[in-house]
CSV table of C-alpha atoms in Angstrom, one decimal:
chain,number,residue,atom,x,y,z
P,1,UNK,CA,82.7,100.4,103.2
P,2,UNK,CA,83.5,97.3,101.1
P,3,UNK,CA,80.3,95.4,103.1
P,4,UNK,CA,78.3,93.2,100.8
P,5,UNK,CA,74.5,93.5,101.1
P,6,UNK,CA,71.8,91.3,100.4
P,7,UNK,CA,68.9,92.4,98.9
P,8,UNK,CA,65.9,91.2,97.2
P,9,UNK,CA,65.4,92.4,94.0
P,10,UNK,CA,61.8,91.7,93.5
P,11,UNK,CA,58.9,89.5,94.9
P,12,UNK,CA,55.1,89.1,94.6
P,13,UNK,CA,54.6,88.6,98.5
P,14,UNK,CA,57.1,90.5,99.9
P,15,UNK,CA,55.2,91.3,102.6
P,16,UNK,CA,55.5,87.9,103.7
P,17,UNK,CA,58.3,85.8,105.1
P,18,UNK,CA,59.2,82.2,103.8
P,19,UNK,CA,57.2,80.3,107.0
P,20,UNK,CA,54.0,82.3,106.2
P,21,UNK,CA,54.4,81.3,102.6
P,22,UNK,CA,54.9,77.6,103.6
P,23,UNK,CA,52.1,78.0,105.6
P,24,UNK,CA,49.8,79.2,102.8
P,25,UNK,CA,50.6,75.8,101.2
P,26,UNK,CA,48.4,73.7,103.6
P,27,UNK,CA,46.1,71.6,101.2
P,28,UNK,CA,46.2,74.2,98.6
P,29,UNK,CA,47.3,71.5,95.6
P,30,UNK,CA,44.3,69.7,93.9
P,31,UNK,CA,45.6,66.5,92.3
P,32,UNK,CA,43.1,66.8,89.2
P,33,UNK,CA,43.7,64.5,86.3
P,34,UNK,CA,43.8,65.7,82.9
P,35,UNK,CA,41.0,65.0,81.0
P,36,UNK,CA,40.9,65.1,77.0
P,37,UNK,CA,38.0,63.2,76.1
P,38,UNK,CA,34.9,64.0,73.3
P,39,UNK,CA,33.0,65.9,75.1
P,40,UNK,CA,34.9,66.4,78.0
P,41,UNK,CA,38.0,68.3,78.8
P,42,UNK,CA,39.6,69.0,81.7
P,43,UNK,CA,43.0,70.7,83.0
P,44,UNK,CA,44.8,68.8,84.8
P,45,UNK,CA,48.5,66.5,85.8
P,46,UNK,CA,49.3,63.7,83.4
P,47,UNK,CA,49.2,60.6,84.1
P,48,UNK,CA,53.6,60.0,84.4
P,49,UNK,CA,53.3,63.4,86.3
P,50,UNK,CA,50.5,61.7,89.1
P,51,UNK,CA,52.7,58.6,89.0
P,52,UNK,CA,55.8,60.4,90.1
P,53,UNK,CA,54.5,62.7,93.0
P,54,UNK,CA,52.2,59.8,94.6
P,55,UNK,CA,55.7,57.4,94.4
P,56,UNK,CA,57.7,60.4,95.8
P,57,UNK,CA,54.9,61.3,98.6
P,58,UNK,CA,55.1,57.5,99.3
P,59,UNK,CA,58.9,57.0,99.2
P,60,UNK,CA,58.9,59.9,101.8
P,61,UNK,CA,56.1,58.6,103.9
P,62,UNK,CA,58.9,55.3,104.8
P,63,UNK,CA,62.2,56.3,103.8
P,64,UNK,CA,64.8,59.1,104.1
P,65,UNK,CA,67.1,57.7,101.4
P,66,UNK,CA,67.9,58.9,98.0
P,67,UNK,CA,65.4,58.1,95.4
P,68,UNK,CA,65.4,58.8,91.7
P,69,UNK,CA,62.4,59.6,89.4
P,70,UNK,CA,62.6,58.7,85.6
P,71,UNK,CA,60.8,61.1,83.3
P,72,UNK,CA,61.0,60.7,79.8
P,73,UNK,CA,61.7,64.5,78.5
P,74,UNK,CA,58.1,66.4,77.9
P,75,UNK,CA,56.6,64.5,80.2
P,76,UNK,CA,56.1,67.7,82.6
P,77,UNK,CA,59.4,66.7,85.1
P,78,UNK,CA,59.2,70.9,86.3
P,79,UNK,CA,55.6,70.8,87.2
P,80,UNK,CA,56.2,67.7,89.0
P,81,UNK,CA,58.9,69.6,91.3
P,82,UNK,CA,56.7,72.5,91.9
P,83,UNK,CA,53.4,70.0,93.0
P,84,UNK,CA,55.5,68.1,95.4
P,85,UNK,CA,57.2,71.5,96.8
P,86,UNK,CA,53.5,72.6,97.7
P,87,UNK,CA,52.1,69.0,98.7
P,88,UNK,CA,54.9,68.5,101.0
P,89,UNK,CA,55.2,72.0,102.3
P,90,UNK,CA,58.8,71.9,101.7
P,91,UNK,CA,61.0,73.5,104.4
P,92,UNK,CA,63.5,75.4,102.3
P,93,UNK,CA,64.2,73.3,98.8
P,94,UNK,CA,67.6,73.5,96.8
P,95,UNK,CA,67.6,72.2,93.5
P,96,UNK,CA,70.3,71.9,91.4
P,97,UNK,CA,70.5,72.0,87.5
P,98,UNK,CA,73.4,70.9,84.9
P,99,UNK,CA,73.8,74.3,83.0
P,100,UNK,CA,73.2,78.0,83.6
P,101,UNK,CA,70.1,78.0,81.0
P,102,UNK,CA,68.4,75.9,83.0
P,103,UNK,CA,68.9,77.6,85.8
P,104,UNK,CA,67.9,80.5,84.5
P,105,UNK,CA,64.6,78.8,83.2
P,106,UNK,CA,63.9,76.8,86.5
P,107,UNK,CA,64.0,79.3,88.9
P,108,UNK,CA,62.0,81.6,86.7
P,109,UNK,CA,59.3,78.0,87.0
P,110,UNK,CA,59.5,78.2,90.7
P,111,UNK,CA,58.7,81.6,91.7
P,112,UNK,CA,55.3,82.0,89.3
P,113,UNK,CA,54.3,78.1,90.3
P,114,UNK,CA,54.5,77.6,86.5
P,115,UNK,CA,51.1,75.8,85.0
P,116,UNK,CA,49.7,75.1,88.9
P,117,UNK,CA,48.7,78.5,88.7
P,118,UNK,CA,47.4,78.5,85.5
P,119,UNK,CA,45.2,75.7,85.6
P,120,UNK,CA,44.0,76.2,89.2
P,121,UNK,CA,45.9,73.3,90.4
P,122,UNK,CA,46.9,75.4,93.1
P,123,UNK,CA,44.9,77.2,95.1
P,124,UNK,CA,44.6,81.2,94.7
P,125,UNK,CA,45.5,81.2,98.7
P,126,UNK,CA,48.6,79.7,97.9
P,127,UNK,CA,51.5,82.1,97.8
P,128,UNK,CA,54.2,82.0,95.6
P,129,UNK,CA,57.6,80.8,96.9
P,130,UNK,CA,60.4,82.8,97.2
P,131,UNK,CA,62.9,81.8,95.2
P,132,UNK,CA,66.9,82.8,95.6
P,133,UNK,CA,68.7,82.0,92.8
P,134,UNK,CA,72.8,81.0,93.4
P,135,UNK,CA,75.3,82.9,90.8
P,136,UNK,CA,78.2,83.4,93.0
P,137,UNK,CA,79.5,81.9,95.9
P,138,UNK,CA,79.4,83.4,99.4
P,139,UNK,CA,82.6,83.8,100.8
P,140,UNK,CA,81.6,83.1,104.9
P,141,UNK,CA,79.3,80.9,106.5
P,142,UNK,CA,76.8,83.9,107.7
P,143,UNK,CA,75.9,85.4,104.8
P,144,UNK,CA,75.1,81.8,103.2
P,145,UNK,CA,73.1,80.9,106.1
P,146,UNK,CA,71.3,84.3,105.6
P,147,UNK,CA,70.4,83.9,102.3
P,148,UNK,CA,69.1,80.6,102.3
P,149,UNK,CA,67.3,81.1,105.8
P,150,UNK,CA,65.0,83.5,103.7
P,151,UNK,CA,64.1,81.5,100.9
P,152,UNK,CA,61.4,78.6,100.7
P,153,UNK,CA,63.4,77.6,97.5
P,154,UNK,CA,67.3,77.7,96.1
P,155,UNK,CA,68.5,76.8,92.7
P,156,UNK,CA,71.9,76.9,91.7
P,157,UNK,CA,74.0,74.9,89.1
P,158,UNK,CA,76.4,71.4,90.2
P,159,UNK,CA,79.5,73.5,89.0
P,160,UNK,CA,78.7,76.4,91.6
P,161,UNK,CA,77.8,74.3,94.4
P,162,UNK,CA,81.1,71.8,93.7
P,163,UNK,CA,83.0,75.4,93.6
P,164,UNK,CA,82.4,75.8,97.5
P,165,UNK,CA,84.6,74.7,100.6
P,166,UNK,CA,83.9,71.3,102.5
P,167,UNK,CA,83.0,73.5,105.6
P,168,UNK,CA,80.0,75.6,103.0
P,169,UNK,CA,79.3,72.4,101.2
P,170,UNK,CA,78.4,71.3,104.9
P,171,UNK,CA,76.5,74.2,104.8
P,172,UNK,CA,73.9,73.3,102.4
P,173,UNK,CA,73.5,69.8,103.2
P,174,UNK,CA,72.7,71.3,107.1
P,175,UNK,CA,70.3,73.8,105.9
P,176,UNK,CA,68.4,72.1,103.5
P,177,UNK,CA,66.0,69.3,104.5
P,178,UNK,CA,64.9,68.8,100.8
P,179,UNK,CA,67.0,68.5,97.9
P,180,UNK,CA,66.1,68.1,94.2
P,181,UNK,CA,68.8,66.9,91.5
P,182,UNK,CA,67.7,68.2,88.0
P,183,UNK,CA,68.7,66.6,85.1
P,184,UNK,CA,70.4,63.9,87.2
P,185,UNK,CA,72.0,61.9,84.4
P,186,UNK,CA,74.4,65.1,83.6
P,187,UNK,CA,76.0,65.1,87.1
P,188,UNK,CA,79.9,64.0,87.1
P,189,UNK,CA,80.2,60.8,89.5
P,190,UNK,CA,82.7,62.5,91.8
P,191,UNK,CA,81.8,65.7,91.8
P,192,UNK,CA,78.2,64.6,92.7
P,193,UNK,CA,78.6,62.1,95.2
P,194,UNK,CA,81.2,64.5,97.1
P,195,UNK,CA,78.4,66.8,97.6
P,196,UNK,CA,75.5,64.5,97.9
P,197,UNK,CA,76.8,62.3,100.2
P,198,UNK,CA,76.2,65.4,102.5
P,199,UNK,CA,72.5,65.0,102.7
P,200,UNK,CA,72.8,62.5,105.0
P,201,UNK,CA,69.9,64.1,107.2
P,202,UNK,CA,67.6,65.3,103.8
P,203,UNK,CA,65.1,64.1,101.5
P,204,UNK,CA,66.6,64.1,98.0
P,205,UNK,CA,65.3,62.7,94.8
P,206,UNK,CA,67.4,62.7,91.9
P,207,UNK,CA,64.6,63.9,88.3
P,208,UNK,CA,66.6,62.3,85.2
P,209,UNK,CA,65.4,61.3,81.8
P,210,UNK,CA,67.5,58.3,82.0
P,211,UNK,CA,68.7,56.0,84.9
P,212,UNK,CA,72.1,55.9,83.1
P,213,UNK,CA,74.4,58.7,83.7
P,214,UNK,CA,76.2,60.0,80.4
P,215,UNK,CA,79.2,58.3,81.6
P,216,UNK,CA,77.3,55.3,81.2
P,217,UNK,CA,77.1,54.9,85.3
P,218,UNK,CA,74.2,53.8,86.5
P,219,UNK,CA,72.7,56.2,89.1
P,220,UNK,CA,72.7,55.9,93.0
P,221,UNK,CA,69.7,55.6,94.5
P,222,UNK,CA,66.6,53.7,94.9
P,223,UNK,CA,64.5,54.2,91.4
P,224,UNK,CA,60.8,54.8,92.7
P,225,UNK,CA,59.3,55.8,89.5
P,226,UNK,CA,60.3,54.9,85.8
P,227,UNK,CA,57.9,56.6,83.1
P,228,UNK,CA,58.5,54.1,80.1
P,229,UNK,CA,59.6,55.9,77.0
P,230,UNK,CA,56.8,54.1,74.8
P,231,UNK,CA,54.2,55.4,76.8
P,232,UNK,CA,55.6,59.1,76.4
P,233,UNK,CA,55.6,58.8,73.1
């Protein structure tokens, strides 16, 4: 009949529906430090990765505008994202990445809870979110409004998000009360700002190794948290 379907391909609580999984998430993240010490060791978030959620969860607490966290690469930026999606009890997330790779590897981060799980930072209760990940575009209104109505999280690349009308870009910006730049420093000035400037009514914060864009541009947005590089090293 020509009629596209959407389906879910696979999910590890598909029983449940993206509210109860929200739900799940109520005080189910246990801000441990990481211990190494003689004698002691402990699992746990580093010390630039308690810096940037407590900054973010604060930022939020007094401000709606766009913020930008600074996070030296290996400093544990992903786990970061996934901590402050389940601290916050984020009402549908989109985050968007630079390249397909990363897409591909961030999404994957999102629907297992990556090391939260692992390490018990999470609590077993809490569910796993469901995670639609954004290849092509959706040709109305409905069907993109259907697909992300069913997800707690969407991740997607700049390129494919840039690629959609004003009236869909809309779309996103009205549907999503969080969103989550990845890789900030990559983003083109005008294609980013064209779609960013959308999110008038959301909570975004920009993740970026650098405050400098590769064009040399500095980045919008209020920098909440700056990781030096020393310390990283």
């Amino acid at each position: 009949s020509g009629e596209q379907k959407i389906t879910w391909l696979w999910h590890p609580s598909e029983d449940l529906n993206a509210d109860q999984i929200r739900r799940s998430w109520i005080n189910q993240l246990l801000l441990r430090e990481e211990i190494k010490e003689t004698g002691i060791e402990q699992s746990g978030f580093r010390t630039p990765q308690l810096g940037a959620i407590h900054a973010a969860l604060a930022h939020w607490a007094v401000s709606d505008s766009i913020a930008t966290v600074v996070m030296p690469t290996g400093t544990g930026k992903t786990e970061t994202m996934l901590a402050l999606l389940v601290s916050e009890r984020c009402e549908r997330l989109l985050v968007t990445v630079p390249s397909d790779s990363l897409r591909g590897q961030l999404s994957g981060k999102f629907t297992s809870l990556g090391l939260l799980k692992q390490f018990g930072l999470v609590h077993p209760k809490a569910e796993r979110p469901i995670v639609g990940v954004l290849y092509e575009k959706f040709e109305t209104k409905e069907e993109l409004v259907q697909f992300i109505r069913k997800c707690n999280v969407v991740v997607t690349t700049m390129a494919g998000v840039a690629g959609y009308s004003e009236s869909l870009q809309v779309c996103f910006a009205e549907n999503f009360p969080y969103y989550f730049v990845d890789e900030a420093h990559h983003m083109k000035a005008k294609t980013w700002s064209k779609f960013i400037d959308k999110f008038t009514g959301s909570k975004v914060l920009q993740f970026t190794a650098t405050p400098f864009r590769n064009d040399g541009a500095k980045l919008n947005g209020q920098i909440i948290f700056n990781y030096p590089l020393k310390r990283a090293q």
